[in-house]
mmCIF file of C-alpha atoms in Angstrom:
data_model
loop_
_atom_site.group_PDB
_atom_site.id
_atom_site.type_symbol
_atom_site.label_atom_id
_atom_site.label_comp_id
_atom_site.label_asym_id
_atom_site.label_seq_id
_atom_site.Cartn_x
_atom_site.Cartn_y
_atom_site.Cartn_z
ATOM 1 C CA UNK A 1 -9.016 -68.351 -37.855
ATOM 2 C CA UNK A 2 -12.410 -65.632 -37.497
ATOM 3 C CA UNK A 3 -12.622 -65.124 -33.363
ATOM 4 C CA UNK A 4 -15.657 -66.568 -31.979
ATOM 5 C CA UNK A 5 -18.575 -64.076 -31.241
ATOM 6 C CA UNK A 6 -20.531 -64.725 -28.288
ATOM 7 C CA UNK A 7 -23.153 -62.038 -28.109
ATOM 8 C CA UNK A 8 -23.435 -62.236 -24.626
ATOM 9 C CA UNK A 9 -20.741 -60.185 -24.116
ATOM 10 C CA UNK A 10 -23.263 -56.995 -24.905
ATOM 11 C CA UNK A 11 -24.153 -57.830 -21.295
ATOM 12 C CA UNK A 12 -20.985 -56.705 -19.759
ATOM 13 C CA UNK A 13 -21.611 -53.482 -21.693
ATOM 14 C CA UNK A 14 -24.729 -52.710 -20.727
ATOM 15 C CA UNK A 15 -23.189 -51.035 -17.366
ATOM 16 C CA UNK A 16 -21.356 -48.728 -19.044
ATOM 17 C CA UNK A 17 -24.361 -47.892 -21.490
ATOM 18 C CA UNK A 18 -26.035 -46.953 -18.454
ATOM 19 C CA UNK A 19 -23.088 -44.859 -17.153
ATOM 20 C CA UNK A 20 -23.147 -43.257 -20.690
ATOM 21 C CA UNK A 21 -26.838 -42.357 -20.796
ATOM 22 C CA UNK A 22 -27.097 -40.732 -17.942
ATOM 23 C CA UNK A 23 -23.668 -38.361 -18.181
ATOM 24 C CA UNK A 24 -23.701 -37.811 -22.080
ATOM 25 C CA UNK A 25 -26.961 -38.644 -23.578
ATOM 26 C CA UNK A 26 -29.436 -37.427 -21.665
ATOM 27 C CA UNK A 27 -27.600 -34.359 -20.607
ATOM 28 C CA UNK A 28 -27.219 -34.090 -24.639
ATOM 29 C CA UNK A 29 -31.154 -34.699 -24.872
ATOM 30 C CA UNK A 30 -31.924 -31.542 -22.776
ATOM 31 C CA UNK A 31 -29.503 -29.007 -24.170
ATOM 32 C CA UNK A 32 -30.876 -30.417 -27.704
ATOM 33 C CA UNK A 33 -34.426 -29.663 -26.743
ATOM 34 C CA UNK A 34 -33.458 -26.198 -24.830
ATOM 35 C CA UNK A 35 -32.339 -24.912 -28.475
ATOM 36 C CA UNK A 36 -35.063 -24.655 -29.524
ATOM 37 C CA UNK A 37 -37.103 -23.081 -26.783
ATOM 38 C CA UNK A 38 -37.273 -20.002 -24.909
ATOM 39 C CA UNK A 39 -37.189 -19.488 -21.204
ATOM 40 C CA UNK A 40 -37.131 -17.180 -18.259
ATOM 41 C CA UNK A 41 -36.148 -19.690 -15.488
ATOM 42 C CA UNK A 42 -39.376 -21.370 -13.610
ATOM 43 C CA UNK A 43 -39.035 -24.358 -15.029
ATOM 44 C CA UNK A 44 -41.140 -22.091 -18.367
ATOM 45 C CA UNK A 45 -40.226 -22.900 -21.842
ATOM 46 C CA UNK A 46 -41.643 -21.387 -25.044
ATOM 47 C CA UNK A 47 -40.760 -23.225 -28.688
ATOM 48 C CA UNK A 48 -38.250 -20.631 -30.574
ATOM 49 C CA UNK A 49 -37.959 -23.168 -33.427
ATOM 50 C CA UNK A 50 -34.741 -22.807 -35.299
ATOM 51 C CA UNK A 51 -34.278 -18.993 -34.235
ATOM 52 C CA UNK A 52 -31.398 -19.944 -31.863
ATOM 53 C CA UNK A 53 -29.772 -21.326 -34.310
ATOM 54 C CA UNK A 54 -30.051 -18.732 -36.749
ATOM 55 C CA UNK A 55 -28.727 -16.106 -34.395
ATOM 56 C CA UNK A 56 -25.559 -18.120 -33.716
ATOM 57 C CA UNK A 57 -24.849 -18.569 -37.013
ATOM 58 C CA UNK A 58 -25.189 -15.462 -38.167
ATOM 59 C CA UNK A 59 -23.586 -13.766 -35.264
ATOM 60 C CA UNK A 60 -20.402 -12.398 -35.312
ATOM 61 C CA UNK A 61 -19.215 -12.883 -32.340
ATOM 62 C CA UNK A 62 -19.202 -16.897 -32.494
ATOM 63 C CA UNK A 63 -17.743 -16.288 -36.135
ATOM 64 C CA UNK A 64 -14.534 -14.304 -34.236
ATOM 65 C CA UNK A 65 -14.900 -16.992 -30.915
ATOM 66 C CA UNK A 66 -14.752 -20.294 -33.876
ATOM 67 C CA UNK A 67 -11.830 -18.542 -35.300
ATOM 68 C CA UNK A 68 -9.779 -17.720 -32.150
ATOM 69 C CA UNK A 69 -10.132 -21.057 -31.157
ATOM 70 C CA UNK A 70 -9.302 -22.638 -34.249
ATOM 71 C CA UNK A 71 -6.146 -20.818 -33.997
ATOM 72 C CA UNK A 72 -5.401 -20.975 -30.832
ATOM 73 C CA UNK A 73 -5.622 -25.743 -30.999
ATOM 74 C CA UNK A 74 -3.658 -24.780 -34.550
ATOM 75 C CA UNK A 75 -0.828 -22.846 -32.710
ATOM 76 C CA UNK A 76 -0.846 -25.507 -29.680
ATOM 77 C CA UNK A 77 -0.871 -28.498 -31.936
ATOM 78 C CA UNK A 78 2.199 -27.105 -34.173
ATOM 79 C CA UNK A 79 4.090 -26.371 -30.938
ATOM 80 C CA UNK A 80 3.697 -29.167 -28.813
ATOM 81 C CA UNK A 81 3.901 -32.616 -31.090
ATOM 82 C CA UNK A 82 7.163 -31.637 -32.620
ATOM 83 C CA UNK A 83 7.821 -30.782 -28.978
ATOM 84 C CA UNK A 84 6.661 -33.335 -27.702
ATOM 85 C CA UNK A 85 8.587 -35.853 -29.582
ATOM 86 C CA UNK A 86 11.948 -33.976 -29.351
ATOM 87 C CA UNK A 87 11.842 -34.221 -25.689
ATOM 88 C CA UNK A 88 10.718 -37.663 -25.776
ATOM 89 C CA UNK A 89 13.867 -38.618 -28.313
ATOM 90 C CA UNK A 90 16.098 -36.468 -25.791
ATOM 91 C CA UNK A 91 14.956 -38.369 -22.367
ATOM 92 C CA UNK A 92 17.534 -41.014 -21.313
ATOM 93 C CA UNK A 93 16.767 -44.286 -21.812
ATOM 94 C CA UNK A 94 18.518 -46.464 -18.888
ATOM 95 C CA UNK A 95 19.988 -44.949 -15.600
ATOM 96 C CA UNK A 96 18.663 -42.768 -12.852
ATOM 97 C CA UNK A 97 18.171 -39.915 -15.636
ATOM 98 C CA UNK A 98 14.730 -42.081 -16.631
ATOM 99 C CA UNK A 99 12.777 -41.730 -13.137
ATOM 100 C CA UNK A 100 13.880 -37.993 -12.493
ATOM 101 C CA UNK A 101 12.651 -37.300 -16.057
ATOM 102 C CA UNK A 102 9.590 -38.658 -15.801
ATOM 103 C CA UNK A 103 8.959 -37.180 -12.629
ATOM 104 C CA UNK A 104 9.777 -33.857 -13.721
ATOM 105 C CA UNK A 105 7.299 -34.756 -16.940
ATOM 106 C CA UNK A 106 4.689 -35.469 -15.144
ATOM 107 C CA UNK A 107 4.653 -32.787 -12.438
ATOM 108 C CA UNK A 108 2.568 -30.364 -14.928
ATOM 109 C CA UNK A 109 0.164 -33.037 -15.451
ATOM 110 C CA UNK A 110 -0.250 -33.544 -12.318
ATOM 111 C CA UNK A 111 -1.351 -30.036 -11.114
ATOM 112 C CA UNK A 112 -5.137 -28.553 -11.444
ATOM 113 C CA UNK A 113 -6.317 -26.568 -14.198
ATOM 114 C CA UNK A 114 -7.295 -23.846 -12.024
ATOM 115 C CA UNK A 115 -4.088 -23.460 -10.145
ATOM 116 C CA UNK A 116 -2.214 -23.652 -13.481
ATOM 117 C CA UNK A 117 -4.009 -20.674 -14.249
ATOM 118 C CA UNK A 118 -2.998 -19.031 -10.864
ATOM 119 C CA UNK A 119 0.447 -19.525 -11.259
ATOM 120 C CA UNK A 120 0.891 -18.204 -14.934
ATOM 121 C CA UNK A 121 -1.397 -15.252 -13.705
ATOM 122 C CA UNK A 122 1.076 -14.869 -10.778
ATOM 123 C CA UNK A 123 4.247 -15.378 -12.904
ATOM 124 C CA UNK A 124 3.127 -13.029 -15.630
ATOM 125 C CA UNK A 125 2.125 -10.057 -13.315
ATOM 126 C CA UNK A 126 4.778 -6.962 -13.500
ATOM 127 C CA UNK A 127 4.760 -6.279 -9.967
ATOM 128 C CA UNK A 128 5.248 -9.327 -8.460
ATOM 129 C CA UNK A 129 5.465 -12.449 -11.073
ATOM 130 C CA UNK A 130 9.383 -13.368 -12.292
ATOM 131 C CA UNK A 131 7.858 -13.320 -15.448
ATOM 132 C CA UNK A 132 6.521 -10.137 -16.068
ATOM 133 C CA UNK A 133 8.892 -8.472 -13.715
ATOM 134 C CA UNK A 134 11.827 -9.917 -15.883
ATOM 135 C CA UNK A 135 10.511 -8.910 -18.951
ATOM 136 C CA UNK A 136 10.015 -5.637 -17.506
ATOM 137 C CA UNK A 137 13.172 -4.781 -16.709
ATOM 138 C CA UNK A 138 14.944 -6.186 -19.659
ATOM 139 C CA UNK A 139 12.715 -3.404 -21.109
ATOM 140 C CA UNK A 140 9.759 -5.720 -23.076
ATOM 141 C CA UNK A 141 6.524 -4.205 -22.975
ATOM 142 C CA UNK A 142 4.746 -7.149 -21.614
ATOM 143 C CA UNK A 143 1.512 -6.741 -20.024
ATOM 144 C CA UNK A 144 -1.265 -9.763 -20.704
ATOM 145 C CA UNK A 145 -4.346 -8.099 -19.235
ATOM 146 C CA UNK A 146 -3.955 -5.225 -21.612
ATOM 147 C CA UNK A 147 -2.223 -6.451 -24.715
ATOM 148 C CA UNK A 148 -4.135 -8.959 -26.656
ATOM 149 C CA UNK A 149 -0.760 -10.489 -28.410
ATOM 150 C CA UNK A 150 0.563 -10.491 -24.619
ATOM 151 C CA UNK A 151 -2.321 -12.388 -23.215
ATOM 152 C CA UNK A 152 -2.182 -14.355 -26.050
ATOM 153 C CA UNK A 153 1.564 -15.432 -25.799
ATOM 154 C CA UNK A 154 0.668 -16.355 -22.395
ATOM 155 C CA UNK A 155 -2.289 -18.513 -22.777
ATOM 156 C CA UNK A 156 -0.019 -20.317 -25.579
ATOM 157 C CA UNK A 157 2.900 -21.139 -23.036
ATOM 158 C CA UNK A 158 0.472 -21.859 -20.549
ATOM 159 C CA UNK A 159 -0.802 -24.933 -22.248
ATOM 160 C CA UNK A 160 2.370 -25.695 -23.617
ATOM 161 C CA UNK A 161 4.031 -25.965 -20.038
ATOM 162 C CA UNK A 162 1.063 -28.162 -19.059
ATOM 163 C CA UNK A 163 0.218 -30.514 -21.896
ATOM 164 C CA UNK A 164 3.369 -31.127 -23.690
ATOM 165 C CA UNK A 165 4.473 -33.767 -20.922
ATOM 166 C CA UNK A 166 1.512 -35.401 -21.926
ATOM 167 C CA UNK A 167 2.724 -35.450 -25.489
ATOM 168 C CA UNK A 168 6.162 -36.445 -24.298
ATOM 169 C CA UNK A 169 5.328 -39.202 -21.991
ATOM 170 C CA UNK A 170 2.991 -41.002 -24.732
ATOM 171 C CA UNK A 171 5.909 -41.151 -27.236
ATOM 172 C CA UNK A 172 8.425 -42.068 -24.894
ATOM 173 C CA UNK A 173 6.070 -44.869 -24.166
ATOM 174 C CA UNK A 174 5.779 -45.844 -27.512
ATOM 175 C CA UNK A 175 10.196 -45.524 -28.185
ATOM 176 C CA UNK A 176 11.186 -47.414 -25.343
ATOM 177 C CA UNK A 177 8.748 -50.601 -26.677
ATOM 178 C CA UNK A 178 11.118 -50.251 -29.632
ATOM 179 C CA UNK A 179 13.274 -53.637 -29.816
ATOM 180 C CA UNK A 180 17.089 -52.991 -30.021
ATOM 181 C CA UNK A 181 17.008 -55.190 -32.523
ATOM 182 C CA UNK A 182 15.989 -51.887 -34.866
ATOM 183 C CA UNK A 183 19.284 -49.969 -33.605
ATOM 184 C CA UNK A 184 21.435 -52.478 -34.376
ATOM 185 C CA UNK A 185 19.969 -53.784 -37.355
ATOM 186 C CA UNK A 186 20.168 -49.410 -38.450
ATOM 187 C CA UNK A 187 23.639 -49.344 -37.047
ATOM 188 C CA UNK A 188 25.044 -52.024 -39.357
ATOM 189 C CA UNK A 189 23.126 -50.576 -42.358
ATOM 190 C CA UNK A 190 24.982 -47.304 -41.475
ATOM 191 C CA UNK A 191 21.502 -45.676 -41.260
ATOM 192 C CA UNK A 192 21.987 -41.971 -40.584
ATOM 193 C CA UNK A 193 20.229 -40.392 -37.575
ATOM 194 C CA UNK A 194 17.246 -38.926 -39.168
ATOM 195 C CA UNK A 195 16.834 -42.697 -41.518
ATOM 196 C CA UNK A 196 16.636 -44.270 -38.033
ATOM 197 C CA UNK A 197 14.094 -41.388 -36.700
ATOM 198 C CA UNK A 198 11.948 -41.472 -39.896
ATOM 199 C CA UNK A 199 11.794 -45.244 -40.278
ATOM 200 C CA UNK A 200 12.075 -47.037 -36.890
ATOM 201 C CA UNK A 201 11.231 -44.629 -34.862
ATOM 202 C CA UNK A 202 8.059 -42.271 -36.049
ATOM 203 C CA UNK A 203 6.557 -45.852 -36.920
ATOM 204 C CA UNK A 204 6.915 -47.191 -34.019
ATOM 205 C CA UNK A 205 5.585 -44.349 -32.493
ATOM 206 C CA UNK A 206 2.202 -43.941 -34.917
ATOM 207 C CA UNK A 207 -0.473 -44.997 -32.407
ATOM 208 C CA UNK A 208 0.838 -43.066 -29.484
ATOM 209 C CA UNK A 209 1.038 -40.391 -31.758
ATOM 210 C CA UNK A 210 -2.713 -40.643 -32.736
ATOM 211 C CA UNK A 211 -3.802 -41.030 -29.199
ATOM 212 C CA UNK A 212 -1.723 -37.773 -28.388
ATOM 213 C CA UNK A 213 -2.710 -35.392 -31.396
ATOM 214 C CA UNK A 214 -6.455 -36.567 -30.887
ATOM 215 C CA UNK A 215 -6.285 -35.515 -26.737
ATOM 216 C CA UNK A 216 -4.654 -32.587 -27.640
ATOM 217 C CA UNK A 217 -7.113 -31.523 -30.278
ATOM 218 C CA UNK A 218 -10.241 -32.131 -28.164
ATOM 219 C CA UNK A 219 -8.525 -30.633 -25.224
ATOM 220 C CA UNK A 220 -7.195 -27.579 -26.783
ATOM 221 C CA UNK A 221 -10.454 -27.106 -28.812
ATOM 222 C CA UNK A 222 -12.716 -26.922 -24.948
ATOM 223 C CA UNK A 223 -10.041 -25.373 -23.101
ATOM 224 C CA UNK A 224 -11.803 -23.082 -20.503
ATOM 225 C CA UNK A 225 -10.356 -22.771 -16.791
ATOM 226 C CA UNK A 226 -6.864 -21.807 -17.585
ATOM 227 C CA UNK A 227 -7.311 -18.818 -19.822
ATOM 228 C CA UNK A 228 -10.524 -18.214 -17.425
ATOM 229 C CA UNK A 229 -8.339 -17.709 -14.825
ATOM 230 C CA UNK A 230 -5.386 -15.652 -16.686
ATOM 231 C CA UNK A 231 -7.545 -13.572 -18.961
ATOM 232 C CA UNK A 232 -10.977 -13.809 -18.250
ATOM 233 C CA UNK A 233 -11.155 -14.175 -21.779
ATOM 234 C CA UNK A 234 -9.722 -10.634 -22.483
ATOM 235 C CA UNK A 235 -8.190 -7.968 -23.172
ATOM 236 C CA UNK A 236 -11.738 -7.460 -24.872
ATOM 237 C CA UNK A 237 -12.798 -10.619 -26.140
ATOM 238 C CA UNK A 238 -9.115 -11.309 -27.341
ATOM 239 C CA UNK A 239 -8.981 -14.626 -25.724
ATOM 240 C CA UNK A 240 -12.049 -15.893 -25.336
ATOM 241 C CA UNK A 241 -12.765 -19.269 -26.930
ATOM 242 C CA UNK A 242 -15.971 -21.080 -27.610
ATOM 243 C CA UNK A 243 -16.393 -22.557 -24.150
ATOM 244 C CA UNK A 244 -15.813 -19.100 -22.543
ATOM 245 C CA UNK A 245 -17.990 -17.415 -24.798
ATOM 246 C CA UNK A 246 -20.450 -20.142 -24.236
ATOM 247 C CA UNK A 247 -20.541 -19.894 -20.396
ATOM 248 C CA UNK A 248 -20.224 -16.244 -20.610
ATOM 249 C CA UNK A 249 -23.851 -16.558 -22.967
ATOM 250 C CA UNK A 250 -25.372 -19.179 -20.798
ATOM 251 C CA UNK A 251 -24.440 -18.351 -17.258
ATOM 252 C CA UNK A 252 -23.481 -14.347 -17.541
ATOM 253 C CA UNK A 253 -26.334 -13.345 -19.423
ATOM 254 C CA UNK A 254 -28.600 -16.314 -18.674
ATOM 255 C CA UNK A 255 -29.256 -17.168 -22.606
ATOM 256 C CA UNK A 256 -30.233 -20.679 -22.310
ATOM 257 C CA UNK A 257 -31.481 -20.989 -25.600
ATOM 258 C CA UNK A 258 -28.602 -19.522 -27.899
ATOM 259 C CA UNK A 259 -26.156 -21.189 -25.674
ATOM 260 C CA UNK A 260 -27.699 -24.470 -26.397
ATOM 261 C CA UNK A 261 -27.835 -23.995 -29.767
ATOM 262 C CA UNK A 262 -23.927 -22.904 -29.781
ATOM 263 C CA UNK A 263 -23.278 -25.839 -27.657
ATOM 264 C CA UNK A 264 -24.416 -28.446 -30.206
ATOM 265 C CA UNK A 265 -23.239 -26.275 -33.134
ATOM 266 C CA UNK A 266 -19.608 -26.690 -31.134
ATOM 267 C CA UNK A 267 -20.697 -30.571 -30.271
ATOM 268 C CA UNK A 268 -20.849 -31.225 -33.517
ATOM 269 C CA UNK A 269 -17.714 -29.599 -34.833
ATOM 270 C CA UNK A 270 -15.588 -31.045 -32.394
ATOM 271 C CA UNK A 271 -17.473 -34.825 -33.613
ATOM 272 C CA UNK A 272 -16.718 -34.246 -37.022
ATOM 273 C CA UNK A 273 -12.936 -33.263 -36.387
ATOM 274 C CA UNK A 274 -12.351 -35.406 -34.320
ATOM 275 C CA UNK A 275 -13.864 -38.219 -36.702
ATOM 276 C CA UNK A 276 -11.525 -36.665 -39.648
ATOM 277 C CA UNK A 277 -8.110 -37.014 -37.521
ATOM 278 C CA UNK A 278 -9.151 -40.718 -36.141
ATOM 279 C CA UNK A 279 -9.889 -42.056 -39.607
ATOM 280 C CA UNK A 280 -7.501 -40.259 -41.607
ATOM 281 C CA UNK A 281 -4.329 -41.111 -38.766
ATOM 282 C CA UNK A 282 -5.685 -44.901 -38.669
ATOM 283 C CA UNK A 283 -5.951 -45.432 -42.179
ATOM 284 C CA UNK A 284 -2.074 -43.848 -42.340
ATOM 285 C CA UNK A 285 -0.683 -46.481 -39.885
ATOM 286 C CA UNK A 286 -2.582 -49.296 -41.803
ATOM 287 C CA UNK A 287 -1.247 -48.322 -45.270
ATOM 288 C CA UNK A 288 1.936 -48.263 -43.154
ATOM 289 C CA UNK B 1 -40.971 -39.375 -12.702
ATOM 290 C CA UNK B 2 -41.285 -35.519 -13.479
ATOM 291 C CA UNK B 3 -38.914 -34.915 -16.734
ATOM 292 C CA UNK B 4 -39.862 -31.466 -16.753
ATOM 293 C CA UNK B 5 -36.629 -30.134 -16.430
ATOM 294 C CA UNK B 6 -35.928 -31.690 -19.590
ATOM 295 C CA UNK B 7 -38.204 -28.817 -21.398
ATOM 296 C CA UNK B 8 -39.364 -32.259 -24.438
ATOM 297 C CA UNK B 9 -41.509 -31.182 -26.880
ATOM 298 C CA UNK B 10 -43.195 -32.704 -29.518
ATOM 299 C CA UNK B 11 -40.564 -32.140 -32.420
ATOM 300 C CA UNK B 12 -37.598 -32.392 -30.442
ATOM 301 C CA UNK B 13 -39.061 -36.134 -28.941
ATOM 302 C CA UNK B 14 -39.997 -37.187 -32.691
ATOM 303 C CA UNK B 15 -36.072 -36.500 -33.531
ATOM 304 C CA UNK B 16 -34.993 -38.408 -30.911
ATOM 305 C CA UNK B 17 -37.670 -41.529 -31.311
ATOM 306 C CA UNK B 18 -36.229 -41.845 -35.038
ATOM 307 C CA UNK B 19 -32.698 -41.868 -34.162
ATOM 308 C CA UNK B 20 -33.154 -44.798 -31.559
ATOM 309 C CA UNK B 21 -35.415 -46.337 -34.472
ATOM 310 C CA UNK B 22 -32.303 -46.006 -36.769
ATOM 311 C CA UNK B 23 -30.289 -47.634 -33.908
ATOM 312 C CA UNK B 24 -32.422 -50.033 -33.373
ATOM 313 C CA UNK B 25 -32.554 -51.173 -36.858
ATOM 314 C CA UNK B 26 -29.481 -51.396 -37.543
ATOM 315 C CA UNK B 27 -28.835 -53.605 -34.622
ATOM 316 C CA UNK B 28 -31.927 -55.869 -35.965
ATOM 317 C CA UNK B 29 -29.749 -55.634 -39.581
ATOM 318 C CA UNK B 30 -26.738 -56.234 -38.124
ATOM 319 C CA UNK B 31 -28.077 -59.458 -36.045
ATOM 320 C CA UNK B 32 -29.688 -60.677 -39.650
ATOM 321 C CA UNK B 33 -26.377 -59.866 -41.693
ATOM 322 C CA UNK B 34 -23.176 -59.903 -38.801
ATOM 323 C CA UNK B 35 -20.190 -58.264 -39.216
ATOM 324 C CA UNK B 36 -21.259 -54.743 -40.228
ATOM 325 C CA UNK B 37 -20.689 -55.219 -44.642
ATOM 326 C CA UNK B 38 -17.196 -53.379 -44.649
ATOM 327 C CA UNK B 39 -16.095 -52.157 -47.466
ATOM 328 C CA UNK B 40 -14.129 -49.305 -49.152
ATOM 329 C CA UNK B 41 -15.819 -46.696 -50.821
ATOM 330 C CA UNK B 42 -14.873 -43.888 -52.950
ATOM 331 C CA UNK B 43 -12.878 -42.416 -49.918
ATOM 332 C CA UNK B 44 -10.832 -45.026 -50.105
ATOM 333 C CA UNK B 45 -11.072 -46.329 -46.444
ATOM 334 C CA UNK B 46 -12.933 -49.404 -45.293
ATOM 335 C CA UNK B 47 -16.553 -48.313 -43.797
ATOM 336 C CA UNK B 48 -18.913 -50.693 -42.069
ATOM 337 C CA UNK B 49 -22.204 -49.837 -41.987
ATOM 338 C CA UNK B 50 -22.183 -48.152 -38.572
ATOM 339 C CA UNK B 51 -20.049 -46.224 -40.157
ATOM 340 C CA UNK B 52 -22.207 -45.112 -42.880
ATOM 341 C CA UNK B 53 -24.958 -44.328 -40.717
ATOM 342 C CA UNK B 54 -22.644 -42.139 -38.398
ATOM 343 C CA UNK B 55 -21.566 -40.131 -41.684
ATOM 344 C CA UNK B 56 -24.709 -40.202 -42.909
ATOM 345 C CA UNK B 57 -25.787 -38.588 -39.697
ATOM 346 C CA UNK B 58 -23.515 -36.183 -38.841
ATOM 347 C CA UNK B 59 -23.485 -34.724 -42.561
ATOM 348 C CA UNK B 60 -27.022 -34.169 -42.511
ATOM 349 C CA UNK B 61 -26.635 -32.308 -39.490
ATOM 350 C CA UNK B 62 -24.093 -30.127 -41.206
ATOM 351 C CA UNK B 63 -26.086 -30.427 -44.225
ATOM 352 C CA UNK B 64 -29.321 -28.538 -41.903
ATOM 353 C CA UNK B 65 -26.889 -25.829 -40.481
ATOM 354 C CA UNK B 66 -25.292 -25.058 -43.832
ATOM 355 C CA UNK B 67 -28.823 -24.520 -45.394
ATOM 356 C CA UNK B 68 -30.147 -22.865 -42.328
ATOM 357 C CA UNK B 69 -27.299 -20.248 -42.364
ATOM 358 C CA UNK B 70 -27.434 -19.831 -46.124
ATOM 359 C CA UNK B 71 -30.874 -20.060 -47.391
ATOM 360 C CA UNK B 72 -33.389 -20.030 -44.803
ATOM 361 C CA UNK B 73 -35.465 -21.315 -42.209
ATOM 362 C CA UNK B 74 -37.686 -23.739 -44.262
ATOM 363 C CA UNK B 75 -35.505 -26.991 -43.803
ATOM 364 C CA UNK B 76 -38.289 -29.235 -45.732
ATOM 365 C CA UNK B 77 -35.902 -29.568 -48.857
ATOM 366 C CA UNK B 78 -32.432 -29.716 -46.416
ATOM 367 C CA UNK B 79 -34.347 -32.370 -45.021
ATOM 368 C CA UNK B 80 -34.410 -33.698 -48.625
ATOM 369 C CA UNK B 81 -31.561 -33.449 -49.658
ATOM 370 C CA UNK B 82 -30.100 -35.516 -46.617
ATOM 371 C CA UNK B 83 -32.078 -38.053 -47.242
ATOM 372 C CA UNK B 84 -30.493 -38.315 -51.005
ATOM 373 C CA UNK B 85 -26.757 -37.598 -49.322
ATOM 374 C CA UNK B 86 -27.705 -40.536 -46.733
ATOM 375 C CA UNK B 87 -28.756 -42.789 -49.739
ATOM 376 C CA UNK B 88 -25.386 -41.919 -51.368
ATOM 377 C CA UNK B 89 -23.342 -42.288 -48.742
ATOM 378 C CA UNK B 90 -24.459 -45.569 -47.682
ATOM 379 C CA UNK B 91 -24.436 -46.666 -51.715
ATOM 380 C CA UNK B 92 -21.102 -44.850 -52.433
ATOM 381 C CA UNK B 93 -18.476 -44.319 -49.184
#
């Protein structure tokens, strides 16, 4: 039977239209119509046309920024979904084990970007982090404000001890909704562990899967305080992504226009993506 | 209200005045014809016609960058050639 449609509902929406407009779209508005204008603060704008646009496009340096940070969500995504779901298959499922695990999981989650940053720039310093003090005396040349594979390898396990609870919590949401029904109906069939993984379990666990891939992407692909605060986006430029380019351009050197024009060049990447993964992961599950 | 801050200019307030026309009617098309025509195209998943406006929309903006990076400023036949892609698209996908 087709669901009524009552088209008064749109009402109820109309709050959060509102809510929308004025902390998306019309924020979106202005930086569309700063790209394409000059200024030298006063409130003074002069029309640039499309030159902002051509200067970001042809400029290296967002070339080597897109690429870092295409590797850097690449890296993160290959790291922690696999992760993610292996801790999430390991985690008990009855007994006091389940609280103290998801405690433990969602600790990370629960702590601010900023002071995530602090403690891995704490931990990683050779004179007085456990990290790079360790590492030091086992004789590893480790130093992440020098070395750009050093800073690197830090701003990876960073955000891989921070998000991948985040990761593991949504799949052992979607395992434990998992009738034991499956399991026994697997058991008799003498389904080996990695039948009952690939066919009960990954299914089951599709749409938290999505949801979790699709956060991570978006997240990883604007992730700005916590290599702020490790790196500063260096050695060099070794670590600095698109948003820390970006504020670098728009607040350190005060280049409205270019920055504008790089932040809807990024906007739109990130829509497009994002778009790809949702539609492509959807239509999976249905021909599921 | 002052909306200074919000630097509009002439070009930049026509691009935004068609967009909500597009919005606009497609809402008026969608309360003359309900349920958004889905349908699956040639890439092989189901697309309403929200949907073909969206990729419509967001390929012409790639469409503008590609041909701005590539070719040159003069966007007049980019501008074109989205306009065949969005016919396509909403024919085709």
């Amino acid at each position: 039977m087709d669901k009524p449609i009552n088209n008064k509902a749109w009402l109820f929406v109309l709050p959060v239209l509102v809510l929308v407009a004025f902390s998306a779209v019309i924020p979106l508005m202005t930086v569309v119509n700063y790209s394409f204008q000059d200024t030298f603060g006063n409130n003074q704008f002069f029309w640039a046309g499309l030159e902002w646009y051509r200067e970001v496009l042809s400029s290296e340096r967002f070339h080597n920024a897109l690429w870092r940070q295409f590797l850097f969500t690449g890296i993160i995504l290959a790291i922690q979904i696999p992760l993610g779901v292996a801790v999430a298959l390991a985690m008990p499922r009855k007994g006091w084990g389940v609280p103290v695990c998801l405690v433990l999981m969602a600790l990370p989650l629960l702590i601010p970007w900023n002071v995530v940053g602090t403690i891995w720039q704490i931990f990683g310093r050779v004179d007085i982090g456990l990290l790079g003090y360790t590492l030091f005396n086992l004789g590893i040349d480790y130093n992440y404000t020098q070395d750009p594979l050093d800073a690197w390898i830090t701003v990876v396990v960073m955000d891989v001890w921070h998000w991948t609870s985040l990761v593991v919590l949504l799949c052992y949401a979607g395992l434990v909704s998992i009738p034991d029904a499956y399991y026994q109906a697997a058991k008799i069939d003498g389904a080996s562990r990695w039948a009952v993984f690939r066919y009960i379990q990954l299914p089951k666990m599709h749409r938290v899967l999505l949801i979790a891939i699709l956060l991570r992407f978006m997240d990883s692909f604007m992730i700005y305080t916590e290599p702020f605060v490790v790196t500063g986006g260096g050695p060099g430029s070794a670590t600095s992504f698109l948003s820390i380019d970006l504020v670098k351009m728009a607040i350190g050197q005060f280049d409205v226009g270019p920055a504008a024009a790089m932040s809807i060049i990024y906007f739109l990447i990130i829509l497009a993506l994002s778009y790809v993964f949702y539609t492509v992961m959807t239509n999976a599950g249905r021909e599921r | 209200m002052d909306l200074s801050w919000m630097a509009w200019t002439w070009p930049t307030a026509i691009f935004f005045v068609v967009i909500a026309l597009l919005l606009f009617g497609m809402g008026l098309w969608e309360f003359a014809r309900p349920g958004g025509a889905p349908r699956v195209g040639i890439l092989r998943f189901e697309t309403t016609r929200g949907d073909r406006l969206f990729i419509s929309l967001l390929g012409s903006a790639f469409i503008n960058l590609a041909w701005l990076g590539l070719i040159g400023p003069n966007l007049w036949w980019a501008l074109a050639l989205c306009l065949v892609y969005a016919v396509l698209v909403f024919r085709y996908v």
